[in-house]
mmCIF file of C-alpha atoms in Angstrom:
data_model
loop_
_atom_site.group_PDB
_atom_site.id
_atom_site.type_symbol
_atom_site.label_atom_id
_atom_site.label_comp_id
_atom_site.label_asym_id
_atom_site.label_seq_id
_atom_site.Cartn_x
_atom_site.Cartn_y
_atom_site.Cartn_z
ATOM 1 C CA MET A 1 36.303 -69.408 -58.700
ATOM 2 C CA ASP A 2 35.020 -69.640 -55.124
ATOM 3 C CA SER A 3 31.297 -69.170 -54.699
ATOM 4 C CA VAL A 4 30.211 -66.139 -52.668
ATOM 5 C CA LYS A 5 29.596 -66.928 -49.003
ATOM 6 C CA PRO A 6 26.816 -65.189 -47.070
ATOM 7 C CA GLU A 7 29.265 -63.599 -44.616
ATOM 8 C CA GLU A 8 31.325 -61.998 -47.395
ATOM 9 C CA LYS A 9 31.257 -58.249 -47.865
ATOM 10 C CA LEU A 10 30.354 -56.769 -51.260
ATOM 11 C CA THR A 11 30.636 -53.237 -52.566
ATOM 12 C CA ARG A 12 29.116 -51.242 -55.376
ATOM 13 C CA PHE A 13 30.928 -48.099 -56.520
ATOM 14 C CA ILE A 14 28.807 -44.949 -56.599
ATOM 15 C CA PHE A 15 29.255 -42.186 -59.172
ATOM 16 C CA ASP A 16 26.576 -39.530 -59.017
ATOM 17 C CA SER A 17 23.540 -38.029 -57.357
ATOM 18 C CA ASN A 18 21.373 -40.419 -59.336
ATOM 19 C CA GLU A 19 22.499 -43.066 -56.834
ATOM 20 C CA TYR A 20 22.843 -41.226 -53.526
ATOM 21 C CA ARG A 21 21.473 -38.162 -51.770
ATOM 22 C CA SER A 22 24.168 -35.603 -51.026
ATOM 23 C CA SER A 23 21.860 -34.034 -48.394
ATOM 24 C CA ASP A 24 21.841 -36.994 -45.965
ATOM 25 C CA LYS A 25 24.342 -39.365 -47.646
ATOM 26 C CA GLY A 26 21.538 -41.855 -48.088
ATOM 27 C CA LEU A 27 21.629 -44.380 -50.916
ATOM 28 C CA LYS A 28 18.892 -44.415 -53.537
ATOM 29 C CA HIS A 29 17.365 -47.599 -54.903
ATOM 30 C CA SER A 30 19.081 -46.935 -58.252
ATOM 31 C CA ALA A 31 22.426 -47.764 -56.617
ATOM 32 C CA PHE A 32 21.353 -51.433 -56.693
ATOM 33 C CA MET A 33 19.069 -51.672 -59.704
ATOM 34 C CA PRO A 34 20.149 -54.304 -62.245
ATOM 35 C CA ASN A 35 21.263 -53.237 -65.708
ATOM 36 C CA ASN A 36 19.259 -54.272 -68.754
ATOM 37 C CA LYS A 37 20.924 -57.681 -68.736
ATOM 38 C CA GLY A 38 19.574 -58.271 -65.236
ATOM 39 C CA LYS A 39 22.915 -57.847 -63.467
ATOM 40 C CA THR A 40 24.086 -55.551 -60.676
ATOM 41 C CA SER A 41 27.856 -55.375 -60.796
ATOM 42 C CA VAL A 42 29.663 -55.614 -57.429
ATOM 43 C CA PHE A 43 33.110 -56.432 -56.046
ATOM 44 C CA ARG A 44 33.998 -58.868 -53.265
ATOM 45 C CA ILE A 45 35.948 -56.941 -50.648
ATOM 46 C CA SER A 46 36.382 -59.260 -47.658
ATOM 47 C CA GLY A 47 39.952 -59.435 -46.402
ATOM 48 C CA ILE A 48 41.372 -56.444 -48.252
ATOM 49 C CA SER A 49 42.194 -52.948 -46.997
ATOM 50 C CA ASP A 50 40.171 -49.811 -47.568
ATOM 51 C CA GLU A 51 42.890 -48.493 -49.850
ATOM 52 C CA GLU A 52 42.811 -51.645 -51.964
ATOM 53 C CA ILE A 53 39.034 -51.365 -52.286
ATOM 54 C CA TRP A 54 39.235 -47.792 -53.621
ATOM 55 C CA ASP A 55 42.031 -48.900 -55.965
ATOM 56 C CA ILE A 56 39.720 -51.504 -57.491
ATOM 57 C CA GLY A 57 37.143 -48.788 -58.170
ATOM 58 C CA GLU A 58 39.705 -46.435 -59.714
ATOM 59 C CA ARG A 59 41.257 -49.153 -61.847
ATOM 60 C CA GLU A 60 38.245 -51.199 -62.944
ATOM 61 C CA VAL A 61 35.179 -48.960 -62.863
ATOM 62 C CA VAL A 62 36.182 -45.291 -63.257
ATOM 63 C CA PRO A 63 37.535 -45.749 -66.812
ATOM 64 C CA LYS A 64 34.294 -47.452 -67.853
ATOM 65 C CA LYS A 65 32.052 -44.794 -66.288
ATOM 66 C CA GLY A 66 34.190 -41.887 -67.417
ATOM 67 C CA LYS A 67 33.515 -39.907 -64.249
ATOM 68 C CA ALA A 68 34.858 -39.506 -60.742
ATOM 69 C CA MET A 69 33.806 -41.855 -57.968
ATOM 70 C CA LYS A 70 31.693 -40.301 -55.223
ATOM 71 C CA GLY A 71 31.725 -43.235 -52.853
ATOM 72 C CA ARG A 72 30.777 -46.846 -52.438
ATOM 73 C CA ALA A 73 27.935 -48.884 -50.973
ATOM 74 C CA ASP A 74 29.110 -51.770 -48.782
ATOM 75 C CA ILE A 75 26.695 -54.590 -48.058
ATOM 76 C CA PRO A 76 27.047 -58.094 -46.583
ATOM 77 C CA ALA A 77 26.195 -60.837 -49.089
ATOM 78 C CA TYR A 78 23.543 -62.322 -46.762
ATOM 79 C CA GLU A 79 21.484 -59.111 -47.077
ATOM 80 C CA VAL A 80 21.390 -59.755 -50.832
ATOM 81 C CA LEU A 81 20.818 -63.506 -50.663
ATOM 82 C CA LYS A 82 17.815 -63.179 -48.330
ATOM 83 C CA HIS A 83 15.812 -61.668 -51.223
ATOM 84 C CA ASN A 84 16.265 -64.849 -53.299
ATOM 85 C CA LEU A 85 18.954 -63.145 -55.364
ATOM 86 C CA SER A 86 22.272 -64.821 -56.183
ATOM 87 C CA VAL A 87 25.766 -63.421 -56.331
ATOM 88 C CA ASP A 88 27.722 -64.990 -59.194
ATOM 89 C CA PRO A 89 31.466 -64.440 -59.442
ATOM 90 C CA GLU A 90 32.453 -63.202 -62.903
ATOM 91 C CA GLU A 91 36.151 -62.559 -63.427
ATOM 92 C CA PRO A 92 38.024 -60.780 -64.878
ATOM 93 C CA PRO A 93 38.393 -58.268 -63.371
ATOM 94 C CA PRO A 94 39.553 -59.911 -60.148
ATOM 95 C CA ARG A 95 36.999 -59.974 -57.314
ATOM 96 C CA HIS A 96 34.162 -59.019 -59.649
ATOM 97 C CA ALA A 97 30.701 -60.566 -59.225
ATOM 98 C CA ASN A 98 27.118 -59.871 -60.312
ATOM 99 C CA ILE A 99 23.925 -59.820 -58.283
ATOM 100 C CA VAL A 100 21.574 -61.882 -60.475
ATOM 101 C CA SER A 101 18.280 -63.831 -60.394
ATOM 102 C CA TRP A 102 16.251 -60.606 -60.302
ATOM 103 C CA ASN A 103 12.536 -60.936 -60.873
ATOM 104 C CA LEU A 104 11.712 -59.558 -64.344
ATOM 105 C CA ASN A 105 9.035 -57.227 -62.946
ATOM 106 C CA ARG A 106 10.509 -53.726 -62.590
ATOM 107 C CA GLN A 107 8.362 -52.826 -59.589
ATOM 108 C CA ASP A 108 9.552 -55.929 -57.731
ATOM 109 C CA GLN A 109 13.113 -55.018 -58.631
ATOM 110 C CA ARG A 110 12.648 -51.481 -57.287
ATOM 111 C CA LEU A 111 11.189 -52.690 -54.018
ATOM 112 C CA ILE A 112 14.129 -55.041 -53.425
ATOM 113 C CA ALA A 113 16.589 -52.332 -54.510
ATOM 114 C CA VAL A 114 15.067 -49.945 -51.923
ATOM 115 C CA LYS A 115 15.666 -52.579 -49.227
ATOM 116 C CA LEU A 116 19.243 -53.224 -50.377
ATOM 117 C CA ALA A 117 19.909 -49.471 -50.310
ATOM 118 C CA ALA A 118 18.542 -49.371 -46.757
ATOM 119 C CA ASP A 119 20.772 -52.270 -45.661
ATOM 120 C CA ALA A 120 23.923 -50.959 -47.333
ATOM 121 C CA ASN A 121 26.396 -48.542 -45.832
ATOM 122 C CA PHE A 122 27.426 -45.547 -47.940
ATOM 123 C CA ILE A 123 31.077 -44.574 -47.629
ATOM 124 C CA GLU A 124 31.994 -41.261 -49.171
ATOM 125 C CA LYS A 125 35.212 -41.023 -51.191
ATOM 126 C CA GLN A 126 37.599 -38.603 -49.460
ATOM 127 C CA MET B 1 -3.852 -1.328 -33.952
ATOM 128 C CA ILE B 2 -1.228 -3.875 -34.804
ATOM 129 C CA ALA B 3 2.145 -4.859 -33.412
ATOM 130 C CA LEU B 4 4.854 -7.189 -34.584
ATOM 131 C CA SER B 5 6.836 -9.446 -32.286
ATOM 132 C CA ASN B 6 8.527 -12.825 -32.379
ATOM 133 C CA SER B 7 6.553 -14.242 -29.456
ATOM 134 C CA ASN B 8 3.131 -15.915 -29.383
ATOM 135 C CA THR B 9 0.676 -13.717 -27.479
ATOM 136 C CA GLY B 10 -2.552 -15.742 -27.699
ATOM 137 C CA ASN B 11 -5.913 -14.364 -28.931
ATOM 138 C CA GLY B 12 -5.871 -11.637 -31.516
ATOM 139 C CA SER B 13 -2.539 -12.796 -32.869
ATOM 140 C CA MET B 14 -1.485 -14.354 -36.128
ATOM 141 C CA ASN B 15 1.648 -15.644 -37.722
ATOM 142 C CA CYS B 16 3.154 -14.026 -40.765
ATOM 143 C CA ARG B 17 6.267 -15.821 -42.060
ATOM 144 C CA GLY B 18 7.497 -16.663 -38.572
ATOM 145 C CA LEU B 19 6.615 -13.273 -37.091
ATOM 146 C CA SER B 20 3.781 -13.042 -34.570
ATOM 147 C CA ILE B 21 1.372 -10.152 -35.122
ATOM 148 C CA THR B 22 -0.987 -9.016 -32.368
ATOM 149 C CA GLY B 23 -3.743 -6.425 -32.455
ATOM 150 C CA PHE B 24 -7.462 -5.597 -32.393
ATOM 151 C CA GLY B 25 -10.173 -3.661 -34.248
ATOM 152 C CA GLY B 26 -10.903 -3.098 -37.952
ATOM 153 C CA GLU B 27 -7.390 -2.082 -38.814
ATOM 154 C CA TYR B 28 -6.082 -5.372 -37.448
ATOM 155 C CA GLU B 29 -8.763 -7.361 -39.311
ATOM 156 C CA GLU B 30 -7.898 -5.621 -42.560
ATOM 157 C CA TYR B 31 -4.185 -6.263 -42.026
ATOM 158 C CA ARG B 32 -4.874 -9.889 -41.094
ATOM 159 C CA ARG B 33 -6.806 -10.461 -44.337
ATOM 160 C CA TYR B 34 -4.117 -8.707 -46.357
ATOM 161 C CA SER B 35 -1.363 -10.738 -44.712
ATOM 162 C CA GLU B 36 -3.160 -14.034 -45.220
ATOM 163 C CA ASP B 37 -3.619 -13.253 -48.925
ATOM 164 C CA GLU B 38 0.001 -12.248 -49.153
ATOM 165 C CA ASN B 39 1.102 -15.442 -47.363
ATOM 166 C CA ARG B 40 -0.916 -17.570 -49.772
ATOM 167 C CA ALA B 41 0.578 -15.748 -52.756
ATOM 168 C CA PHE B 42 4.036 -16.139 -51.255
ATOM 169 C CA GLU B 43 3.555 -19.892 -50.728
ATOM 170 C CA LYS B 44 2.237 -20.278 -54.278
ATOM 171 C CA ALA B 45 5.219 -18.384 -55.656
ATOM 172 C CA GLU B 46 7.563 -20.496 -53.532
ATOM 173 C CA THR B 47 5.974 -23.733 -54.842
ATOM 174 C CA PHE B 48 6.169 -22.339 -58.367
ATOM 175 C CA SER B 49 9.883 -21.657 -58.005
ATOM 176 C CA HIS B 50 10.439 -25.151 -56.518
ATOM 177 C CA LYS B 51 8.636 -26.677 -59.513
ATOM 178 C CA GLN B 52 10.708 -24.540 -61.877
ATOM 179 C CA ALA B 53 13.868 -25.815 -60.200
ATOM 180 C CA LEU B 54 12.613 -29.385 -60.504
ATOM 181 C CA LEU B 55 11.804 -28.888 -64.198
ATOM 182 C CA GLN B 56 15.321 -27.567 -64.777
ATOM 183 C CA GLN B 57 16.737 -30.566 -62.910
ATOM 184 C CA LEU B 58 14.666 -32.871 -65.134
ATOM 185 C CA ASP B 59 15.916 -31.086 -68.264
ATOM 186 C CA SER B 60 19.557 -31.509 -67.381
ATOM 187 C CA LEU B 61 19.071 -35.147 -66.284
ATOM 188 C CA CYS B 62 17.312 -35.989 -69.560
ATOM 189 C CA LYS B 63 20.058 -34.278 -71.546
ATOM 190 C CA GLU B 64 22.658 -36.345 -69.688
ATOM 191 C CA CYS B 65 20.700 -39.546 -70.348
ATOM 192 C CA SER B 66 19.558 -38.863 -73.909
ATOM 193 C CA GLU B 67 21.788 -41.499 -75.500
ATOM 194 C CA GLU B 68 21.921 -45.241 -74.946
ATOM 195 C CA GLY B 69 24.687 -46.342 -72.632
ATOM 196 C CA TRP B 70 24.628 -43.117 -70.570
ATOM 197 C CA ASP B 71 25.600 -45.198 -67.522
ATOM 198 C CA GLY B 72 28.769 -46.487 -69.178
ATOM 199 C CA ASP B 73 26.928 -49.790 -69.685
ATOM 200 C CA ASP B 74 23.683 -50.651 -71.475
ATOM 201 C CA ALA B 75 21.124 -48.136 -70.145
ATOM 202 C CA PHE B 76 18.309 -47.098 -72.475
ATOM 203 C CA ALA B 77 17.988 -43.422 -73.383
ATOM 204 C CA ILE B 78 15.215 -41.412 -71.703
ATOM 205 C CA SER B 79 12.540 -41.142 -74.383
ATOM 206 C CA GLU B 80 10.579 -38.042 -75.382
ATOM 207 C CA ASP B 81 7.392 -39.648 -74.027
ATOM 208 C CA VAL B 82 8.946 -40.290 -70.622
ATOM 209 C CA TYR B 83 10.308 -36.734 -70.556
ATOM 210 C CA ASP B 84 6.907 -35.218 -71.441
ATOM 211 C CA GLU B 85 5.106 -37.342 -68.868
ATOM 212 C CA SER B 86 7.645 -36.381 -66.211
ATOM 213 C CA ARG B 87 7.136 -32.678 -66.968
ATOM 214 C CA LYS B 88 3.383 -33.186 -66.676
ATOM 215 C CA PHE B 89 3.866 -34.970 -63.355
ATOM 216 C CA ILE B 90 5.891 -32.046 -61.968
ATOM 217 C CA ARG B 91 3.335 -29.493 -63.200
ATOM 218 C CA HIS B 92 0.536 -31.477 -61.534
ATOM 219 C CA LEU B 93 2.322 -31.918 -58.205
ATOM 220 C CA PRO B 94 -0.222 -30.687 -55.660
ATOM 221 C CA ASP B 95 0.518 -27.519 -53.686
ATOM 222 C CA ILE B 96 0.107 -29.188 -50.315
ATOM 223 C CA SER B 97 2.416 -28.048 -47.559
ATOM 224 C CA PHE B 98 3.383 -31.510 -46.275
ATOM 225 C CA ILE B 99 4.587 -32.658 -49.685
ATOM 226 C CA PRO B 100 8.243 -31.779 -50.264
ATOM 227 C CA MET B 101 9.782 -31.703 -53.722
ATOM 228 C CA PRO B 102 10.975 -35.176 -54.769
ATOM 229 C CA ASP B 103 14.378 -36.290 -56.044
ATOM 230 C CA ILE B 104 14.521 -37.274 -59.721
ATOM 231 C CA ILE B 105 16.223 -40.504 -60.755
ATOM 232 C CA ALA B 106 17.045 -41.787 -64.238
ATOM 233 C CA GLU B 107 16.493 -45.529 -64.508
ATOM 234 C CA TYR B 108 18.594 -47.860 -66.695
ATOM 235 C CA SER B 109 15.312 -48.910 -68.298
ATOM 236 C CA GLY B 110 14.899 -45.390 -69.757
ATOM 237 C CA GLU B 111 12.212 -44.454 -67.235
ATOM 238 C CA ILE B 112 12.178 -41.575 -64.750
ATOM 239 C CA THR B 113 11.449 -42.136 -61.079
ATOM 240 C CA PHE B 114 10.442 -39.518 -58.522
ATOM 241 C CA GLU B 115 11.613 -40.390 -55.041
ATOM 242 C CA TRP B 116 10.340 -39.146 -51.683
ATOM 243 C CA SER B 117 12.063 -40.461 -48.599
ATOM 244 C CA LYS B 118 11.824 -40.019 -44.864
ATOM 245 C CA GLY B 119 14.698 -42.154 -43.652
ATOM 246 C CA LYS B 120 16.070 -45.380 -45.097
ATOM 247 C CA ARG B 121 12.942 -47.514 -44.765
ATOM 248 C CA HIS B 122 10.278 -44.945 -45.516
ATOM 249 C CA VAL B 123 10.414 -44.373 -49.250
ATOM 250 C CA LEU B 124 7.938 -43.751 -52.074
ATOM 251 C CA LEU B 125 9.003 -44.209 -55.703
ATOM 252 C CA VAL B 126 6.772 -43.072 -58.561
ATOM 253 C CA THR B 127 7.925 -44.081 -62.039
ATOM 254 C CA MET B 128 7.027 -42.573 -65.429
ATOM 255 C CA CYS B 129 7.122 -44.954 -68.369
ATOM 256 C CA GLY B 130 5.634 -42.559 -70.941
ATOM 257 C CA LYS B 131 2.416 -44.494 -71.539
ATOM 258 C CA ASN B 132 -0.054 -42.452 -69.459
ATOM 259 C CA GLU B 133 0.458 -44.942 -66.703
ATOM 260 C CA ILE B 134 2.592 -44.545 -63.623
ATOM 261 C CA SER B 135 3.801 -47.275 -61.345
ATOM 262 C CA TYR B 136 4.630 -46.805 -57.695
ATOM 263 C CA VAL B 137 6.292 -48.754 -54.929
ATOM 264 C CA ALA B 138 6.511 -47.720 -51.305
ATOM 265 C CA LEU B 139 8.199 -48.996 -48.210
ATOM 266 C CA PHE B 140 6.687 -47.895 -44.905
ATOM 267 C CA GLY B 141 8.960 -49.561 -42.385
ATOM 268 C CA THR B 142 8.111 -53.249 -42.723
ATOM 269 C CA ASN B 143 5.010 -52.646 -44.851
ATOM 270 C CA GLU B 144 5.224 -52.415 -48.601
ATOM 271 C CA VAL B 145 2.839 -51.223 -51.276
ATOM 272 C CA GLN B 146 2.972 -51.301 -55.047
ATOM 273 C CA GLY B 147 0.638 -50.572 -57.904
ATOM 274 C CA THR B 148 0.000 -49.001 -61.273
ATOM 275 C CA VAL B 149 -2.383 -46.158 -61.969
ATOM 276 C CA PHE B 150 -3.639 -44.233 -65.005
ATOM 277 C CA PHE B 151 -2.165 -40.738 -65.261
ATOM 278 C CA GLY B 152 -4.399 -38.424 -67.239
ATOM 279 C CA ASP B 153 -5.047 -34.771 -66.511
ATOM 280 C CA THR B 154 -5.125 -34.955 -62.746
ATOM 281 C CA PHE B 155 -2.641 -36.018 -60.120
ATOM 282 C CA PRO B 156 -3.532 -39.582 -59.036
ATOM 283 C CA PRO B 157 -5.188 -39.552 -55.571
ATOM 284 C CA VAL B 158 -3.465 -42.833 -54.641
ATOM 285 C CA ILE B 159 -0.087 -41.071 -54.821
ATOM 286 C CA ILE B 160 -1.353 -38.334 -52.495
ATOM 287 C CA GLU B 161 -2.602 -41.033 -50.092
ATOM 288 C CA ASN B 162 0.825 -42.651 -50.079
ATOM 289 C CA LEU B 163 2.537 -39.291 -49.578
ATOM 290 C CA ARG B 164 0.213 -38.598 -46.656
ATOM 291 C CA ARG B 165 1.084 -42.003 -45.205
ATOM 292 C CA LEU B 166 4.794 -41.306 -45.701
ATOM 293 C CA PHE B 167 4.906 -37.819 -44.206
ATOM 294 C CA LEU B 168 1.932 -37.508 -41.871
ATOM 295 C CA LEU B 169 1.420 -40.911 -40.250
#
């Protein structure tokens, strides 16, 4: 599996108001917080169409979450890597990767997650 | 004598819920006092109803996240202690006009975070862990702050300071 390059684009699928503000379509830090295994699940989306990206979400993430997708948060890999985080490919499913190397301190995690949310672009599902 | 208008007419005028009131004499003074009391009561009632709405929001969020794996992955359930502390936090929110009601976020760690934001890079997060201790992180443009503070029977002044910095500076 190819390693993730800084110029690659990543996306995180967004499911509810816990992760974004419907008022101003702003992302919340929780959109990027790692799970309890220290991983933030993302997909590598460089070189594929918008339709293909949404298809990945519908096929790979919606069944697991059991709810409808509200949107996605696109972010360039270099915005992640600059915080001393890594992006490790982990397939299957195809194009899946995890943001890892999070500091164990929750406050540090939140501060970085706020910055990632600020650097990401929220795209609402039509 | 008193008169109501929607324009500002200088001395001897006051504002009552967006309406300018002008006048003079004892009758005006009496009305002014009455209106100010009524305004204060109105604002208190408004804050009360905002807090009620926030408490209801917390209730439904905690119900949704009451079992492990509520995120479709490995999230911890929101514990009773975190829920109780979050309710206390809402009840203690100060009635200060510049402080808007926060958003409530369930964390995968089983904690509850209250979020205030003023744009992407001006954010304050206050997290309840259910141990009479709250942790906070804030981003003020390029400056960042974080800390932990005891949460007893009063709202921690350091959170008010950070809210002031977020919304007033």
